[in-house]
PDB file of C-alpha atoms in Angstrom:
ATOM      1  CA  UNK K 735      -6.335  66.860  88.813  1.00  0.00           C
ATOM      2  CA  UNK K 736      -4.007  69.088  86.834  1.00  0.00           C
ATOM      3  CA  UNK K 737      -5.178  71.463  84.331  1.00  0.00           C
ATOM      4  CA  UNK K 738      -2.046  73.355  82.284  1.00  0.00           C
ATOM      5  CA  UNK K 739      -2.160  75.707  79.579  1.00  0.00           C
ATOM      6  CA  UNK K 740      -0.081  78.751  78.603  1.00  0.00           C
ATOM      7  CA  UNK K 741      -1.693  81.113  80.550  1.00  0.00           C
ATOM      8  CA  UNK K 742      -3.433  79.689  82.870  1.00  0.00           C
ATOM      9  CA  UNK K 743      -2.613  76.980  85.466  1.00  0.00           C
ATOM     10  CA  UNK K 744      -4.529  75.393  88.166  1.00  0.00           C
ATOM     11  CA  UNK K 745      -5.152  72.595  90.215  1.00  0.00           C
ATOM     12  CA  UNK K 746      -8.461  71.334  91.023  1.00  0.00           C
ATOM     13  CA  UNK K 747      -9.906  68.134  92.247  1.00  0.00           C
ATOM     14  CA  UNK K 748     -13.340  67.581  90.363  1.00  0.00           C
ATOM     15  CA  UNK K 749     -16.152  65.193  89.435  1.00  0.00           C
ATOM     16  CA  UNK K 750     -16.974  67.560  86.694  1.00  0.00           C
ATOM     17  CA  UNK K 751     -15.198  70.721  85.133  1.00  0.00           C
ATOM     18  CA  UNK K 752     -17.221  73.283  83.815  1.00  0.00           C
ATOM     19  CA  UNK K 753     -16.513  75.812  81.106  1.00  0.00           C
ATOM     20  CA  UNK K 754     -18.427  78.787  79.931  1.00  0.00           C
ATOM     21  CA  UNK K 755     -17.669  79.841  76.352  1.00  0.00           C
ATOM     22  CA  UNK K 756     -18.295  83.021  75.004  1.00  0.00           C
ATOM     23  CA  UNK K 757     -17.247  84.494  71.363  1.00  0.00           C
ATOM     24  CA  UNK K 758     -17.538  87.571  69.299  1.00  0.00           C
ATOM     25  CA  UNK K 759     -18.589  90.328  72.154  1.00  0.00           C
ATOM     26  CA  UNK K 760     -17.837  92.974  69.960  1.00  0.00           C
ATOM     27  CA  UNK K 761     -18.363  95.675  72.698  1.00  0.00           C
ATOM     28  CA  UNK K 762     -21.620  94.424  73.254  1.00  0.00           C
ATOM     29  CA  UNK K 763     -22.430  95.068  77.618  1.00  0.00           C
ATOM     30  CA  UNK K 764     -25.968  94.072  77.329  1.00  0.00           C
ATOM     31  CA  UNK K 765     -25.483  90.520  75.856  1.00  0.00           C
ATOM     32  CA  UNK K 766     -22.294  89.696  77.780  1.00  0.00           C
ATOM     33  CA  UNK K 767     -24.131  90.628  80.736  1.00  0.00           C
ATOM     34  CA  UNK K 768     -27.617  88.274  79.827  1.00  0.00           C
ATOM     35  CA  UNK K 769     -24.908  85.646  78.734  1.00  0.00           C
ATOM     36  CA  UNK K 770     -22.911  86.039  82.209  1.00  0.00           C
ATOM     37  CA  UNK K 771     -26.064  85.879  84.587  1.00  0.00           C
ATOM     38  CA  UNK K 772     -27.627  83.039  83.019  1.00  0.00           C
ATOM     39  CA  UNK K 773     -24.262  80.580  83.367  1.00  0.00           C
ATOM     40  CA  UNK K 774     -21.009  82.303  84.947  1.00  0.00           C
ATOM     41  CA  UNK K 775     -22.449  81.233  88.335  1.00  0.00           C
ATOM     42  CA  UNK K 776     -22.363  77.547  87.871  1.00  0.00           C
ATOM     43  CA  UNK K 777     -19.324  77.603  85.526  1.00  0.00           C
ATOM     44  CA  UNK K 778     -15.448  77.052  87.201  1.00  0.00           C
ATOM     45  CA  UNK K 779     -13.800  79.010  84.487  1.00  0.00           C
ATOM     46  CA  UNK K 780     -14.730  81.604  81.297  1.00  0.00           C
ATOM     47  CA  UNK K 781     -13.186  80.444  77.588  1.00  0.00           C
ATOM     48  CA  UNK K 782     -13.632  84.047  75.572  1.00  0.00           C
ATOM     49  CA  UNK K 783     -12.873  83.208  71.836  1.00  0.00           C
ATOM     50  CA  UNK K 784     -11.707  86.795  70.776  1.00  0.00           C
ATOM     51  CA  UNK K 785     -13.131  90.472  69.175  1.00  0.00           C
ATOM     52  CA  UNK K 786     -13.662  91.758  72.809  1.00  0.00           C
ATOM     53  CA  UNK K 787     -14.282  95.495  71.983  1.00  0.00           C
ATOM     54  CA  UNK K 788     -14.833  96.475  68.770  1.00  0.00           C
ATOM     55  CA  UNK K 789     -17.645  95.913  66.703  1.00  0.00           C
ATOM     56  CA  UNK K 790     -15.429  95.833  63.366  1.00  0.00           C
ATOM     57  CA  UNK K 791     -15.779  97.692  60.019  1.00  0.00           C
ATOM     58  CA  UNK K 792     -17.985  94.909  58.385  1.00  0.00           C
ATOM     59  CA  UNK K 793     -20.488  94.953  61.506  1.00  0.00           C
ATOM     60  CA  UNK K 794     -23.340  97.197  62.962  1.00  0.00           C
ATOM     61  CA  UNK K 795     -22.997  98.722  66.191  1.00  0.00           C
ATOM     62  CA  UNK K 796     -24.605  95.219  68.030  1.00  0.00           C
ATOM     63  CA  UNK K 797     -27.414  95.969  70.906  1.00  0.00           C
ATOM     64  CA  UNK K 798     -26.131  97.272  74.117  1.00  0.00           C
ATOM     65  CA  UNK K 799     -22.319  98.475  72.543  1.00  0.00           C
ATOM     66  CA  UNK K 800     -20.547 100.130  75.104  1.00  0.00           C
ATOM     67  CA  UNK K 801     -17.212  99.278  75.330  1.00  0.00           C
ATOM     68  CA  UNK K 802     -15.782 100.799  78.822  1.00  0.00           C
ATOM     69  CA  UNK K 803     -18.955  98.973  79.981  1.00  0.00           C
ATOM     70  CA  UNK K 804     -17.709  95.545  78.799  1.00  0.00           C
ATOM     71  CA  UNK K 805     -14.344  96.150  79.693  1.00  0.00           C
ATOM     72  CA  UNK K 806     -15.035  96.586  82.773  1.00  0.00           C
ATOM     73  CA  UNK K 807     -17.298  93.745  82.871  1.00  0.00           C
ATOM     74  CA  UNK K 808     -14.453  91.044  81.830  1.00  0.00           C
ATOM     75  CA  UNK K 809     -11.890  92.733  83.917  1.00  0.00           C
ATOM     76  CA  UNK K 810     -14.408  92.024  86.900  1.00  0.00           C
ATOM     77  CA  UNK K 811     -14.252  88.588  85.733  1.00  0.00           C
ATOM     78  CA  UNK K 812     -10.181  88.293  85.037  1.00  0.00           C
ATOM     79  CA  UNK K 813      -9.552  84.935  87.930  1.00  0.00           C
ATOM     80  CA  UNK K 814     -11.813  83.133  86.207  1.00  0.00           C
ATOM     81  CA  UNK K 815     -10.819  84.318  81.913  1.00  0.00           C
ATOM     82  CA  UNK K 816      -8.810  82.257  79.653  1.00  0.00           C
ATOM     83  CA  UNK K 817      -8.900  83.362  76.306  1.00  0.00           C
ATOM     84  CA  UNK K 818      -6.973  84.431  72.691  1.00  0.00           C
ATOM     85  CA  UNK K 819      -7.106  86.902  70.448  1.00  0.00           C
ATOM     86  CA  UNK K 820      -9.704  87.462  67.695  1.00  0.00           C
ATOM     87  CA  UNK K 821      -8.628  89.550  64.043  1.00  0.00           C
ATOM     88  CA  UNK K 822     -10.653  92.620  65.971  1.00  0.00           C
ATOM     89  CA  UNK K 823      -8.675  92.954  69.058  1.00  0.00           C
ATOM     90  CA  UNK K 824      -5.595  95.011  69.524  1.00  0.00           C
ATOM     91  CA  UNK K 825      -3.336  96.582  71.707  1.00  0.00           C
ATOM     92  CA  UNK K 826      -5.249  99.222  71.956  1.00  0.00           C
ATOM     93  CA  UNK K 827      -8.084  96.389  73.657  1.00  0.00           C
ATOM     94  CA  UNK K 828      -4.977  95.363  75.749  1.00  0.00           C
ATOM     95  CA  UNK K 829      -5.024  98.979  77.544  1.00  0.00           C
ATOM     96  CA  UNK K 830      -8.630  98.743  78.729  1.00  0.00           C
ATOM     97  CA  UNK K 831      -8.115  94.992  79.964  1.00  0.00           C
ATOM     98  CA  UNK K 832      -6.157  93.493  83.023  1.00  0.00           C
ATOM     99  CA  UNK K 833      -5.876  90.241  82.093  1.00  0.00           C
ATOM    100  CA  UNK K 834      -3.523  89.263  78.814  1.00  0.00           C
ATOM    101  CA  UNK K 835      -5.726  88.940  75.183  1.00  0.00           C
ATOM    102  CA  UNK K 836      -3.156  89.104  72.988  1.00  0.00           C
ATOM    103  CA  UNK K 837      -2.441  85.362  72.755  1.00  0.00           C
ATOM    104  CA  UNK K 838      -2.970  83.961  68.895  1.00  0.00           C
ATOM    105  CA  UNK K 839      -4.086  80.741  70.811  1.00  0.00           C
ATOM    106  CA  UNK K 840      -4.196  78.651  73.993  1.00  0.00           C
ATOM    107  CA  UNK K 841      -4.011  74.795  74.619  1.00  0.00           C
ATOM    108  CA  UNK K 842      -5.577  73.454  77.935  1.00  0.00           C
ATOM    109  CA  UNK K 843      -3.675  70.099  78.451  1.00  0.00           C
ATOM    110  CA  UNK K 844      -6.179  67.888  80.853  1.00  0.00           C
ATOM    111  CA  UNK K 845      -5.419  64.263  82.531  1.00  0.00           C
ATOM    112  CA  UNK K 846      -7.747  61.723  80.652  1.00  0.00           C
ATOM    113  CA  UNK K 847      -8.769  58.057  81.392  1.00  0.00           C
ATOM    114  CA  UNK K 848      -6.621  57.156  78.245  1.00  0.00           C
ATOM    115  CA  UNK K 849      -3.843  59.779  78.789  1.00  0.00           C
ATOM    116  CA  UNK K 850      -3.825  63.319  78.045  1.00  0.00           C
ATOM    117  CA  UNK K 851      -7.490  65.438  76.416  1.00  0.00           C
ATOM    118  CA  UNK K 852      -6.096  68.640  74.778  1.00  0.00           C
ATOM    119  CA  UNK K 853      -8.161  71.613  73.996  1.00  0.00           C
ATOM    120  CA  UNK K 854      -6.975  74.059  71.713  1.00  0.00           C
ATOM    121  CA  UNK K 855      -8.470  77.310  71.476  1.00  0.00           C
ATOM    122  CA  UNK K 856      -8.410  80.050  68.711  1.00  0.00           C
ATOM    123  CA  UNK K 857     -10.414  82.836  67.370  1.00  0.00           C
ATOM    124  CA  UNK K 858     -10.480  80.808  63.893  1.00  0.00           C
ATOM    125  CA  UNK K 859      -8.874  83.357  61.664  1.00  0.00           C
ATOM    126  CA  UNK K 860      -5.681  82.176  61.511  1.00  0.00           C
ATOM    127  CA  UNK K 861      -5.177  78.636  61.155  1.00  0.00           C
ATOM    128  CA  UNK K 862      -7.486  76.506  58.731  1.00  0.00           C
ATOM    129  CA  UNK K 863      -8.968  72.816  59.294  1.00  0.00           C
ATOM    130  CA  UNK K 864      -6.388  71.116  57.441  1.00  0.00           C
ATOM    131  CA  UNK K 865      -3.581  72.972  58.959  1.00  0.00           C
ATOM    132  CA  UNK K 866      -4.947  72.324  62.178  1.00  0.00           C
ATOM    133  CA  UNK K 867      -5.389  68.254  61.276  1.00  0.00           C
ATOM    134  CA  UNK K 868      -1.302  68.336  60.884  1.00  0.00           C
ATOM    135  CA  UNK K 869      -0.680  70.348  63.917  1.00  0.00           C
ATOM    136  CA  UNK K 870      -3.055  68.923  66.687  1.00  0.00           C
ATOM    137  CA  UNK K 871      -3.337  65.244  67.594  1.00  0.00           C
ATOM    138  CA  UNK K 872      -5.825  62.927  67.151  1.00  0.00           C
ATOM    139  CA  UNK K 873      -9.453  63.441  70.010  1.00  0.00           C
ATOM    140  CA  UNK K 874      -8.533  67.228  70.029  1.00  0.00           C
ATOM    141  CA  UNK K 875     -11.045  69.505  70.978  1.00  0.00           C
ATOM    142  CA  UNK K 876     -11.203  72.634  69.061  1.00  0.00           C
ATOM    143  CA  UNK K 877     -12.638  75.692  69.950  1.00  0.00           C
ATOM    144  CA  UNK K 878     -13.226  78.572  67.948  1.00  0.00           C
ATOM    145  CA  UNK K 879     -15.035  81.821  66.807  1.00  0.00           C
ATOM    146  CA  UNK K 880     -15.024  84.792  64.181  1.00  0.00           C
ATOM    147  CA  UNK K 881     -17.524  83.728  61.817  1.00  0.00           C
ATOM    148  CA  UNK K 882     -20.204  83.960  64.370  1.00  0.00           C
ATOM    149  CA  UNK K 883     -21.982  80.513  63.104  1.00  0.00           C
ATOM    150  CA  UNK K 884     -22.698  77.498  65.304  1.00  0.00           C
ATOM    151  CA  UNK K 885     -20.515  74.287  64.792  1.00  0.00           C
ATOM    152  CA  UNK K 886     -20.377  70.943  66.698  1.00  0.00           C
ATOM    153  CA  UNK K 887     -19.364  68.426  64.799  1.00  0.00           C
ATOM    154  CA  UNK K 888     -16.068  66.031  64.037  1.00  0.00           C
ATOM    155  CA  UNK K 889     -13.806  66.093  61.449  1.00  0.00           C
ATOM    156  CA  UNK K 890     -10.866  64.404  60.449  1.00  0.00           C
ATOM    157  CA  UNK K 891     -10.246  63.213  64.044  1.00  0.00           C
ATOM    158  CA  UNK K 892     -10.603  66.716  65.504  1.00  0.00           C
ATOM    159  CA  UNK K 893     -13.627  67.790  67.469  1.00  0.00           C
ATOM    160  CA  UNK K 894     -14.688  71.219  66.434  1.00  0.00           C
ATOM    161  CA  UNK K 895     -17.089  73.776  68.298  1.00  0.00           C
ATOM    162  CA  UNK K 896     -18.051  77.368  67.552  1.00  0.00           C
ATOM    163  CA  UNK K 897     -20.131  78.481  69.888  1.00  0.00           C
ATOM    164  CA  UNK K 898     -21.272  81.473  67.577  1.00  0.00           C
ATOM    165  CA  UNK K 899     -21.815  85.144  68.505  1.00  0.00           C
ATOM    166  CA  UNK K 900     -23.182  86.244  71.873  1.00  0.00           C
ATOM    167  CA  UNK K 901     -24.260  90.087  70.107  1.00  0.00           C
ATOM    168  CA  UNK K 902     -24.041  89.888  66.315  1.00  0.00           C
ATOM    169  CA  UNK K 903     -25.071  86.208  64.902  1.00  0.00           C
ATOM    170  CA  UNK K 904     -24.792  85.131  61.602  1.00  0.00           C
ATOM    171  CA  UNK K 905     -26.980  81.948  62.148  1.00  0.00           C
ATOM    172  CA  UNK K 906     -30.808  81.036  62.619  1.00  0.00           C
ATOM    173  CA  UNK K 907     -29.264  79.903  66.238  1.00  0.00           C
ATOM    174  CA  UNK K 908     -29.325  83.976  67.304  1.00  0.00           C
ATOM    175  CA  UNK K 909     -26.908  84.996  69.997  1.00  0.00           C
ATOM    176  CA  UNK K 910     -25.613  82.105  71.196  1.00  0.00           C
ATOM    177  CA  UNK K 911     -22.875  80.661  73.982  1.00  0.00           C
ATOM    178  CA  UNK K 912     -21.486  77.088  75.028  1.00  0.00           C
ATOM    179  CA  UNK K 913     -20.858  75.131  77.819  1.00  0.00           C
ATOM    180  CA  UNK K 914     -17.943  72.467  78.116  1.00  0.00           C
ATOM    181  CA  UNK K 915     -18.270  69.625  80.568  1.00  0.00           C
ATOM    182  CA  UNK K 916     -15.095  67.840  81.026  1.00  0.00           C
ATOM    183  CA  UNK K 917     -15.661  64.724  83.055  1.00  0.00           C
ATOM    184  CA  UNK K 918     -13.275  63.107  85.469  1.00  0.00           C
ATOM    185  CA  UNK K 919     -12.604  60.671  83.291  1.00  0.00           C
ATOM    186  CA  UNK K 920     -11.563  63.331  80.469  1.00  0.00           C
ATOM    187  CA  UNK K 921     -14.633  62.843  78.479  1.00  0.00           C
ATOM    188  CA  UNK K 922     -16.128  66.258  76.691  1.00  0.00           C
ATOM    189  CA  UNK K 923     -20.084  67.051  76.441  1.00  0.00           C
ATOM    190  CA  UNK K 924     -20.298  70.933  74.513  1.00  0.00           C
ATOM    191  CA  UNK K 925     -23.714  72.587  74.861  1.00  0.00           C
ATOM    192  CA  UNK K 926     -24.749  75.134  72.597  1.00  0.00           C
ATOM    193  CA  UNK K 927     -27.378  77.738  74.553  1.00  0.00           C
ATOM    194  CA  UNK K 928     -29.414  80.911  73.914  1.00  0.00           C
ATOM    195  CA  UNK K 929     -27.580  83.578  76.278  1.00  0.00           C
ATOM    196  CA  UNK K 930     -31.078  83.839  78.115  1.00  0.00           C
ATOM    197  CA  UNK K 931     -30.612  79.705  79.048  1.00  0.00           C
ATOM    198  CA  UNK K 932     -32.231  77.771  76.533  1.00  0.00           C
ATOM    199  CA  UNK K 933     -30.967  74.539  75.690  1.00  0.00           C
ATOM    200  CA  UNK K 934     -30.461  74.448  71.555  1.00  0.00           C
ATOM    201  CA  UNK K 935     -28.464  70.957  71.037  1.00  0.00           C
ATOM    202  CA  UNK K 936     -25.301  69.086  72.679  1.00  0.00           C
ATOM    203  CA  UNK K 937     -22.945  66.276  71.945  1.00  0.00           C
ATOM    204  CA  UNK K 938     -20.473  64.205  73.305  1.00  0.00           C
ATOM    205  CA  UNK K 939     -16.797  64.063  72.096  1.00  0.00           C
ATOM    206  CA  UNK K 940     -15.697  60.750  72.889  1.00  0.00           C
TER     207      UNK K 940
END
């Protein structure tokens, strides 16, 4: 099986792909490290959504901020990163991490029963639903951050999931991460967790 997207390629042979997904860091060692232990051992790749470092100006300093820590966390963890920049990250981020961040977006691009089951990936600042509904095709799965609140759902033939905020949620959900199981087959099941490992909901994006 081929997996392409525009900065990361791979080929893998798989009954099951999966995908860790963490968003909105925000300098935060402490959770990306509970987050990484509970799932980074089971998962064949790392999806980070954006706002690495910082905590930005409209934030609190979240628990465990450190940012040399996380930095060199993720750079520990570069093989396995794909990821895009969030409206927090910079090029001043870019100097304390070896793997490229600066990327507005990514599309992952993965053979499907029916054809081709593209992912797109942004931090969610700069493109909106309905500009998004003109630009992606039909069974797209979209995955997103920045407003650190949980969303699985579909919408106007997208699928959209925010897996929220591992350090500074916005939601009654608390610090939360996702899974993505792609199937052989190309079907998607997203998880939402608790960075300790509790199960909150899934679904299936058909």
């Amino acid at each position: 099986m081929l997996i392409l997207c525009t900065d990361f390629v791979n080929v893998v042979q798989f009954d099951k792909m999966k995908f860790l997904i963490l968003s909105d860091i925000h300098g935060s060692a402490g959770c990306l490290e509970t987050a990484l232990a509970s799932f980074e051992k089971d998962c064949d790749a790392i999806i980070l959504l954006g706002d690495y470092l910082n905590h930005g100006p409209r934030n609190p300093l979240p628990e465990g901020w450190d940012t040399k820590k996380t930095a060199q966390i993720l750079n520990e963890h570069k093989a396995k990163i794909i990821c895009v920049r969030g409206n927090c990250d910079s090029e001043v981020d870019q100097m304390m991490l070896t793997f490229p961040c600066l990327n507005a977006y990514s599309t992952l691009a993965i053979p499907a029963a029916s054809g081709i089951r593209r992912i797109f990936l942004h931090h969610g600042h700069l493109y909106t639903r309905d500009e998004l509904s003109e630009l992606l095709p039909t069974g797209t799965v979209v995955l997103s951050g920045h407003t650190h609140v949980t969303v699985m759902e579909e919408a106007n033939g997208l699928f959209y999931f925010n897996p929220g905020s591992i350090s500074l949620p916005k939601c009654e959900d608390g610090k939360t991460c996702g899974i993505l199981e792609i199937s052989e087959s190309g079907g998607v099941k997203a998880l939402l967790y608790s960075i300790e490992g509790k199960l909150l909901r899934k679904m299936k994006f058909n």
